[in-house]
PDB file of C-alpha atoms in Angstrom:
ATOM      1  CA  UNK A   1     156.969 135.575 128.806  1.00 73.00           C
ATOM      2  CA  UNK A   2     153.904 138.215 129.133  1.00 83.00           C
ATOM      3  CA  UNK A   3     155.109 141.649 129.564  1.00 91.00           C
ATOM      4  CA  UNK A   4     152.817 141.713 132.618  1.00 96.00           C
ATOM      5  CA  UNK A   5     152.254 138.798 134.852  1.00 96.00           C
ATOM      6  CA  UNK A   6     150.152 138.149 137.294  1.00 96.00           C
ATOM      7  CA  UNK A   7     148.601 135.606 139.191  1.00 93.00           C
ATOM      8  CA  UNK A   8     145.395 134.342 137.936  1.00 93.00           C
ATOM      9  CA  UNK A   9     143.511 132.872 141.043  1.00 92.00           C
ATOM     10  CA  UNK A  10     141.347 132.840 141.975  1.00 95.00           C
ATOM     11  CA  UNK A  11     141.313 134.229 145.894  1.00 96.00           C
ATOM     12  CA  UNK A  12     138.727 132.772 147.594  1.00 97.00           C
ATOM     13  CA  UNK A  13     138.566 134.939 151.166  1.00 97.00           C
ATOM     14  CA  UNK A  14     135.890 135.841 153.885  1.00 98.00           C
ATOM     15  CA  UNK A  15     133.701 139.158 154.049  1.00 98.00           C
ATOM     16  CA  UNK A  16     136.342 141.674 156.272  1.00 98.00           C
ATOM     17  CA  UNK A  17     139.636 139.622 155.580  1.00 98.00           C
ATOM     18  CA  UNK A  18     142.708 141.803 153.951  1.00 98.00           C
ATOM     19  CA  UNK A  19     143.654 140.404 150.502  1.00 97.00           C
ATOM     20  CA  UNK A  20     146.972 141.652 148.652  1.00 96.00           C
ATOM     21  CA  UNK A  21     147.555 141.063 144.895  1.00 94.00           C
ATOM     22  CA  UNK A  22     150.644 141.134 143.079  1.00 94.00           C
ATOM     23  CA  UNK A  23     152.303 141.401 139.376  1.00 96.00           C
ATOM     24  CA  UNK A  24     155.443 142.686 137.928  1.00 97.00           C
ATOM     25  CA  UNK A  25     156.226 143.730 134.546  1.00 96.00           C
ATOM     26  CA  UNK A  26     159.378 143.286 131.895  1.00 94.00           C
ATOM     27  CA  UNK A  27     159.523 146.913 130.288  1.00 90.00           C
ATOM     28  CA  UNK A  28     161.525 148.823 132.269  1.00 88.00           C
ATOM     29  CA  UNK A  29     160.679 151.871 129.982  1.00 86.00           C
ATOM     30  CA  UNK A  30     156.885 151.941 131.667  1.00 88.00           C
ATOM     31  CA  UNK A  31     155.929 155.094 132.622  1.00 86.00           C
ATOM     32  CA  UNK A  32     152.429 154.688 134.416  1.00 89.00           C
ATOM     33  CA  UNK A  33     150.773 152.148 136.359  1.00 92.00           C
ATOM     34  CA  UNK A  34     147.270 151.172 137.378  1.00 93.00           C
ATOM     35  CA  UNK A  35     145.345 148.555 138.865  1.00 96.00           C
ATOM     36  CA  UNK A  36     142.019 148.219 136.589  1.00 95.00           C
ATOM     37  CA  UNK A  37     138.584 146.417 138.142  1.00 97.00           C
ATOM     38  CA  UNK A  38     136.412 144.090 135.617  1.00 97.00           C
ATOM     39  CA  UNK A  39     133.098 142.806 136.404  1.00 97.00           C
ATOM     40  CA  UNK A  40     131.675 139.425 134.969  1.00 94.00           C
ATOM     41  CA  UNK A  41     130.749 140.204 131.333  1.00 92.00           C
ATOM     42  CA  UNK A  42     131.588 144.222 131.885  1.00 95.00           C
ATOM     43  CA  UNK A  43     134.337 146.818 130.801  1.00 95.00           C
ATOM     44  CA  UNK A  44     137.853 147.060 132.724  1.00 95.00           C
ATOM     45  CA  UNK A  45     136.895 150.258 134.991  1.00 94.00           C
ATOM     46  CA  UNK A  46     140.001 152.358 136.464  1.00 92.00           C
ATOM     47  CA  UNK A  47     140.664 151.354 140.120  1.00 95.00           C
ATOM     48  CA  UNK A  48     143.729 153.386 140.686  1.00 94.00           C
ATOM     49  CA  UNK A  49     146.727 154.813 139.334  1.00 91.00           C
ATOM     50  CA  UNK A  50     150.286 153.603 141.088  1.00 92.00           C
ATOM     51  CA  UNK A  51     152.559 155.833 142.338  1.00 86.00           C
ATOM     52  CA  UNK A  52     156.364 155.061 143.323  1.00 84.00           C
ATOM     53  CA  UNK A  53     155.524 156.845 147.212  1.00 85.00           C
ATOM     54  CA  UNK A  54     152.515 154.654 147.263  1.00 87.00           C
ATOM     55  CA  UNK A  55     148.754 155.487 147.211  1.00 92.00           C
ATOM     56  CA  UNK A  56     146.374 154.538 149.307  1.00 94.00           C
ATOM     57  CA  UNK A  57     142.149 155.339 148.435  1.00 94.00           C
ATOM     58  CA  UNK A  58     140.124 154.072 151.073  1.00 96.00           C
ATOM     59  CA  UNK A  59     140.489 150.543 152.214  1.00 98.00           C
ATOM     60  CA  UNK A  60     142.696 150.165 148.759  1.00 97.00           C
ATOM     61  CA  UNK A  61     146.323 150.891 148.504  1.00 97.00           C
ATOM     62  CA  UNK A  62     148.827 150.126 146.038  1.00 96.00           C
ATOM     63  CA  UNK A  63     152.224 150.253 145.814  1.00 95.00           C
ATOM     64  CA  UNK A  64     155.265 150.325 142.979  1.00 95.00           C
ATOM     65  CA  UNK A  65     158.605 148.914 143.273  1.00 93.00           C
ATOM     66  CA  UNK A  66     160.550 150.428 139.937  1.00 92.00           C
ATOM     67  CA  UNK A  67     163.573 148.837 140.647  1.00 92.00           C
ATOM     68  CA  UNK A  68     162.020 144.975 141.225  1.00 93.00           C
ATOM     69  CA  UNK A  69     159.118 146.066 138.543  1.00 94.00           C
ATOM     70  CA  UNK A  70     156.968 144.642 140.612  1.00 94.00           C
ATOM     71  CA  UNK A  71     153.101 146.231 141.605  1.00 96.00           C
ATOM     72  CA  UNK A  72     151.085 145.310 143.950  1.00 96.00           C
ATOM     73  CA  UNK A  73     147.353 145.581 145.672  1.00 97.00           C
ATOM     74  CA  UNK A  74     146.251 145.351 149.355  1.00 97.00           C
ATOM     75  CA  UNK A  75     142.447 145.273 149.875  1.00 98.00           C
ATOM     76  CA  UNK A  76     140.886 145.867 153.659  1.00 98.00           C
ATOM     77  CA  UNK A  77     138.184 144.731 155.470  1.00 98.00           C
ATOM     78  CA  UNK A  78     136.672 142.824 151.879  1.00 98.00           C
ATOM     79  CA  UNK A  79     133.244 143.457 151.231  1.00 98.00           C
ATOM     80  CA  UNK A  80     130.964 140.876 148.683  1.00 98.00           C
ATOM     81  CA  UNK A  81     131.447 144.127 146.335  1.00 97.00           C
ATOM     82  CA  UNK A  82     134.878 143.580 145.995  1.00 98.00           C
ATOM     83  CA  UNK A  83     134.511 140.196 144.329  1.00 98.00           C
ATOM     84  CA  UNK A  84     135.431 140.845 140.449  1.00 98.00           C
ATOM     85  CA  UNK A  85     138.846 140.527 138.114  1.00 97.00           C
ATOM     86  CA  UNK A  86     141.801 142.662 139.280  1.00 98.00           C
ATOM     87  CA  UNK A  87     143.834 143.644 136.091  1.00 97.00           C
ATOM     88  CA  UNK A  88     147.472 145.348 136.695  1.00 96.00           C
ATOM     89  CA  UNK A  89     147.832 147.652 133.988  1.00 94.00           C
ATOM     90  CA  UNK A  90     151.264 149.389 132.636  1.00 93.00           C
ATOM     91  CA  UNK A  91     151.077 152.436 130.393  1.00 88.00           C
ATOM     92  CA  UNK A  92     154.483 153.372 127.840  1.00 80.00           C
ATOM     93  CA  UNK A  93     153.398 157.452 127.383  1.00 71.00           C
ATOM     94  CA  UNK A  94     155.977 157.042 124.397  1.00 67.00           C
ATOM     95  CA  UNK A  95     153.177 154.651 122.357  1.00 61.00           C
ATOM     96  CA  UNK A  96     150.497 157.366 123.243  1.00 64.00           C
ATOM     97  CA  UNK A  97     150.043 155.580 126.797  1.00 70.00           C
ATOM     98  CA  UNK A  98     149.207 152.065 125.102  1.00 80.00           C
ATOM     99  CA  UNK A  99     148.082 150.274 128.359  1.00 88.00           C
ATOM    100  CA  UNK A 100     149.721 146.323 128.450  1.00 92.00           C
ATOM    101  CA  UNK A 101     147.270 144.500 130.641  1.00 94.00           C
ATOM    102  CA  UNK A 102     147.913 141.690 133.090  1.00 95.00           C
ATOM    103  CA  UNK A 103     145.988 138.108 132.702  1.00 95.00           C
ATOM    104  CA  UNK A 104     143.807 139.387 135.165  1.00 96.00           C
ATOM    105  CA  UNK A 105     143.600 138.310 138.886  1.00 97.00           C
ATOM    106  CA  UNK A 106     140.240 136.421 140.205  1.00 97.00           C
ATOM    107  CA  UNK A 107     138.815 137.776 143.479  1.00 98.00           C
ATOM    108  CA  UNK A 108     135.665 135.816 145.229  1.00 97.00           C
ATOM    109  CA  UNK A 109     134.923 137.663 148.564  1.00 98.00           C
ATOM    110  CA  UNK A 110     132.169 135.088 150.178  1.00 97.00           C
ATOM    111  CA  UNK A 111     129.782 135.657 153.469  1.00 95.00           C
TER     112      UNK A 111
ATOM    113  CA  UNK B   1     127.635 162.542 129.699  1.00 58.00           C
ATOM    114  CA  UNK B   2     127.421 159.898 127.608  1.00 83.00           C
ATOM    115  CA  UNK B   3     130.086 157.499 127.688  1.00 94.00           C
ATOM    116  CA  UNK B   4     131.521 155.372 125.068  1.00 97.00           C
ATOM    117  CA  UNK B   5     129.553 153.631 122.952  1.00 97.00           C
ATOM    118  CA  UNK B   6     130.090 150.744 120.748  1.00 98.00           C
ATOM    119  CA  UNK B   7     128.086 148.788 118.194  1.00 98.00           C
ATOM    120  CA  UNK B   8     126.854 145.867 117.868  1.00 98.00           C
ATOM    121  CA  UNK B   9     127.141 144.437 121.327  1.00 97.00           C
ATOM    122  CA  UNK B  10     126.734 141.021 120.143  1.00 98.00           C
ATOM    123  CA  UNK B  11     127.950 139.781 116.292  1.00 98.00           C
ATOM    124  CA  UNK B  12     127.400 136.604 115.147  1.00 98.00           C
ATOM    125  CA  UNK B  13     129.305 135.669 112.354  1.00 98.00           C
ATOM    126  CA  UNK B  14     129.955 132.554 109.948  1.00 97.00           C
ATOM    127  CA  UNK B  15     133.517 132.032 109.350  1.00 97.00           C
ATOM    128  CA  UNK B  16     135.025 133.990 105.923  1.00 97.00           C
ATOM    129  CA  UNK B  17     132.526 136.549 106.686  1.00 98.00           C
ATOM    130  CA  UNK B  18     133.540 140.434 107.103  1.00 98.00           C
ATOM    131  CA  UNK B  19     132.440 142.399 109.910  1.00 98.00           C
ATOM    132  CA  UNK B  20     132.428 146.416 111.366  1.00 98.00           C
ATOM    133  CA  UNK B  21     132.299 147.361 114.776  1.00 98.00           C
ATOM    134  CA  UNK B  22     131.691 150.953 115.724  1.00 98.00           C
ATOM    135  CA  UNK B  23     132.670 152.921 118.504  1.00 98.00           C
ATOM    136  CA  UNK B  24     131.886 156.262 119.347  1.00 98.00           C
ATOM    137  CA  UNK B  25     134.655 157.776 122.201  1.00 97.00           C
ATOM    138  CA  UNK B  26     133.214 160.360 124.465  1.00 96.00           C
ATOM    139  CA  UNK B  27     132.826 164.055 123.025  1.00 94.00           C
ATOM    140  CA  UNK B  28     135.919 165.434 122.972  1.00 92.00           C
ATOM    141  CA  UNK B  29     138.480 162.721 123.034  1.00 94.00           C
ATOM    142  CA  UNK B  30     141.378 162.942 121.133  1.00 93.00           C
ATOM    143  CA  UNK B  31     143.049 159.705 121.750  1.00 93.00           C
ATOM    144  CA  UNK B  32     140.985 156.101 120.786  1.00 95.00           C
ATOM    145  CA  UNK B  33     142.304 152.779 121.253  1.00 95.00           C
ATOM    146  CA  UNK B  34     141.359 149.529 120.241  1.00 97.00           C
ATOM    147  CA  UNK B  35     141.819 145.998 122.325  1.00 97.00           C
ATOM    148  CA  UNK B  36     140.921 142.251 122.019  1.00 97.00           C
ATOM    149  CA  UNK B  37     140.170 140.616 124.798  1.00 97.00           C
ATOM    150  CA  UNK B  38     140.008 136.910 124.160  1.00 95.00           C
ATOM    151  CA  UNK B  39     138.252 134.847 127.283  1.00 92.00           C
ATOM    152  CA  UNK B  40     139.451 134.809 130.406  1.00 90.00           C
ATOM    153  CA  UNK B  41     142.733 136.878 129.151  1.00 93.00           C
ATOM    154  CA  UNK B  42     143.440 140.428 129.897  1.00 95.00           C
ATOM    155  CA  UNK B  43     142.758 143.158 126.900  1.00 95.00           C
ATOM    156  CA  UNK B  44     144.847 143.389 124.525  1.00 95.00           C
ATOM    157  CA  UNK B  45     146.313 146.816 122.291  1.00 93.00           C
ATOM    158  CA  UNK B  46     145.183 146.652 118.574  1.00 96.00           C
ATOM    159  CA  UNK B  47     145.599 149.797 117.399  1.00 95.00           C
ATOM    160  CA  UNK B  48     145.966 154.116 118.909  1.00 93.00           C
ATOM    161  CA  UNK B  49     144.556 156.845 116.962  1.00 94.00           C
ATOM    162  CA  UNK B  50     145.183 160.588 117.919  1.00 93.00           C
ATOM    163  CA  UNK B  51     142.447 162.559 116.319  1.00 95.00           C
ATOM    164  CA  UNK B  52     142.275 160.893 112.645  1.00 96.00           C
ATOM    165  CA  UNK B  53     145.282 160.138 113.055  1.00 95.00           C
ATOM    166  CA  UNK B  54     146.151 155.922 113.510  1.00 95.00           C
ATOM    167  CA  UNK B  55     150.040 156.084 115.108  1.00 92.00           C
ATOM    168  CA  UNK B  56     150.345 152.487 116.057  1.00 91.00           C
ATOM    169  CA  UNK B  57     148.392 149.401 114.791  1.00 92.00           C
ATOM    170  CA  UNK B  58     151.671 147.381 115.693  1.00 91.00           C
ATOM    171  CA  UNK B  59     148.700 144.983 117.848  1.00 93.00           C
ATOM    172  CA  UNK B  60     146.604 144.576 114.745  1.00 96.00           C
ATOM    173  CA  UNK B  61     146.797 140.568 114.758  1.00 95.00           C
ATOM    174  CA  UNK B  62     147.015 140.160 110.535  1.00 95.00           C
ATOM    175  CA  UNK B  63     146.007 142.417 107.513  1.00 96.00           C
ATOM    176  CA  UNK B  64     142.763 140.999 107.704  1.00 98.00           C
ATOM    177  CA  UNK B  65     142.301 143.838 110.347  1.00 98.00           C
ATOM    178  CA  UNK B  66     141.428 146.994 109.503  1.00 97.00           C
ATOM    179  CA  UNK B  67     140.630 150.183 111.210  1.00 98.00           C
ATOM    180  CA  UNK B  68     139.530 153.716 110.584  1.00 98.00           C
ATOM    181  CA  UNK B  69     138.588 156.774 112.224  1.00 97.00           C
ATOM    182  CA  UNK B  70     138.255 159.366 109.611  1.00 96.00           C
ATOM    183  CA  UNK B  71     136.865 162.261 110.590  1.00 95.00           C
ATOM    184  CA  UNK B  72     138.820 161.999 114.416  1.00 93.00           C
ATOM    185  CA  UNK B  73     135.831 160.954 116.208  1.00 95.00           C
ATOM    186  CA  UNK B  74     133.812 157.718 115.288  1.00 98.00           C
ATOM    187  CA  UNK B  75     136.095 154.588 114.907  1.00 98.00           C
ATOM    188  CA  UNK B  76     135.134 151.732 112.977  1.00 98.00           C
ATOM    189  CA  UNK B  77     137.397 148.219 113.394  1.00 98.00           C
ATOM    190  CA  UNK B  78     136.860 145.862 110.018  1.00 98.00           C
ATOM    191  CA  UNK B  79     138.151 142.368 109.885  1.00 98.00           C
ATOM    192  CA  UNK B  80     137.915 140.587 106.458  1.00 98.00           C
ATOM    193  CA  UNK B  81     137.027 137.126 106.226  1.00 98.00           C
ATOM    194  CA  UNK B  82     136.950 135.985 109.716  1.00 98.00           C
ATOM    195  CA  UNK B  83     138.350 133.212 111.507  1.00 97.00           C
ATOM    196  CA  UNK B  84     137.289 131.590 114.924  1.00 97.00           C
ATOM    197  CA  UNK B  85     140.341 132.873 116.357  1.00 96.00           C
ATOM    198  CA  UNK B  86     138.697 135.879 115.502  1.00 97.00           C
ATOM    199  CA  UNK B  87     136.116 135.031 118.870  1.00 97.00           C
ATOM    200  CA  UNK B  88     136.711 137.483 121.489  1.00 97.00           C
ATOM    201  CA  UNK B  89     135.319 140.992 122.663  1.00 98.00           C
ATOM    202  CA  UNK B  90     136.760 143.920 120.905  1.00 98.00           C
ATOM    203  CA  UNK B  91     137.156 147.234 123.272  1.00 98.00           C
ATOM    204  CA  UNK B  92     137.493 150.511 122.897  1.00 97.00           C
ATOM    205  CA  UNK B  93     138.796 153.050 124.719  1.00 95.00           C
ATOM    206  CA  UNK B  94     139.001 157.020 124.439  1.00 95.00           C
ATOM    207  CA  UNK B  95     140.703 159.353 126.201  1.00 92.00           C
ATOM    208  CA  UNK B  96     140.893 163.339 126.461  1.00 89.00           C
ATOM    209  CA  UNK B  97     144.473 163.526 125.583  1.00 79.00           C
ATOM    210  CA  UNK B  98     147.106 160.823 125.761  1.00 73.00           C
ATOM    211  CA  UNK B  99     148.416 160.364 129.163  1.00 72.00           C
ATOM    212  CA  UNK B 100     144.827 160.921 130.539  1.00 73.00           C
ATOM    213  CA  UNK B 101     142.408 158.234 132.114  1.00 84.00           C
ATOM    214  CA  UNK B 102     141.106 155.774 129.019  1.00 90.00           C
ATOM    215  CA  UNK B 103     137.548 155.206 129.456  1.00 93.00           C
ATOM    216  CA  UNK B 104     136.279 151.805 128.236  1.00 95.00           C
ATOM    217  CA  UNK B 105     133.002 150.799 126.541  1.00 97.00           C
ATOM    218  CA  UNK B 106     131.323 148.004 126.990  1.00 97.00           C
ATOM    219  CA  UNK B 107     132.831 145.807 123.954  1.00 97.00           C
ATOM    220  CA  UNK B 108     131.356 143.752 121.166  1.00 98.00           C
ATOM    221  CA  UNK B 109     131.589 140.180 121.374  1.00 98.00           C
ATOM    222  CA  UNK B 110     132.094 138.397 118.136  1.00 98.00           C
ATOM    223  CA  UNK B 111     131.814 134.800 118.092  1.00 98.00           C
ATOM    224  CA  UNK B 112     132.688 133.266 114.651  1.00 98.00           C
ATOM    225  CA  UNK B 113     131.055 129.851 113.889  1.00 96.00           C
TER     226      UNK B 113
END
């Protein structure tokens, strides 16, 4: 079992719909979460860190469950930008914050 | 500011050959990491150093990986005698300290023929 799971897609949805991605994660000793955007062919860029109170950063907000280990993503009002990989990241602080990545999440936002 | 740069961006090689990739982290960084990132997977952890420093290469696939960062900035991941299993983009990241934000370059994709 992958210490981060999540599934891989891909989400096919309509310019303006709400999409919400989820993934949970098997070490209970993670200490900091994230939700990581990739472009076709391009680096993992940080989308957001997770917070136990939840965050929210314009039309994204995320949320962490500690005790279900479970993350998760809502998108608003998709825009074609949006369309990429959605990676849910976990970071162990004790390994130097080693980030364990999810498979990766498939997003296709289309007109 | 410059961000992290690695080198070559694309690497050919013939299988049993031994290649270097380079990375330089962003000015400054004290942490560096190293991830594989086979195709259509998520990245992978290799290897962490903290300045010169390499505290965990429990990721490093087999001892035909090898990786260096001697002088606590440039980093430079060797793997002897590749395999195709070897075929994936290698990333690195830096960071100012630890528990900060890792920044990612843009990889090197090996393919091994």
């Amino acid at each position: 079992r992958k210490e981060v799971e999540q599934d891989p897609g891909p989400f096919n949805v309509p310019e303006g719909a709400t999409v919400a991605f989820n993934c949970t994660y098997s070490n209970s000793a993670s200490q900091s979460f994230f939700w990581y955007r990739q472009d076709c062919r391009k680096e993992p860029k940080l989308l957001m860190s997770v917070y136990s109170s939840g965050n929210e950063d314009g039309r994204f907000t995320a949320q962490l469950n500690r005790a279900s280990q479970y993350i998760s993503l809502l998108i608003r009002d998709s825009k074609l930008s949006d369309s990429a990989t959605y990676l849910c990241v976990v970071g162990n602080n004790n390994a130097g914050n080693m980030l364990t990545f999810g498979g990766g999440t498939r997003l296709m936002v289309k007109p | 500011g410059a961000g992290v740069s690695q080198s070559p961006r694309y690497k050919v090689a013939k299988r049993g050959q031994d290649v270097a990739l380079r990375c330089d982290p962003i000015s400054g960084h004290v942490s560096l990491f190293w991830y594989q990132q086979a195709l259509g997977q998520g990245p992978e952890f290799l290897t962490y150093f903290q300045n010169e420093a390499q505290l965990d290469k429990s990721g490093l696939p087999s001892d035909r990986f090898f990786a260096e960062r001697p002088e606590g900035s440039v980093s430079t991941l060797k793997i002897q005698r590749t395999q195709q299993e070897d075929s994936a983009v290698y990333l690195c990241a830096s960071s100012r300290t630890p528990i900060y934000e890792q920044y990612f370059g843009p990889g090197t994709r090996l393919t091994v023929t």
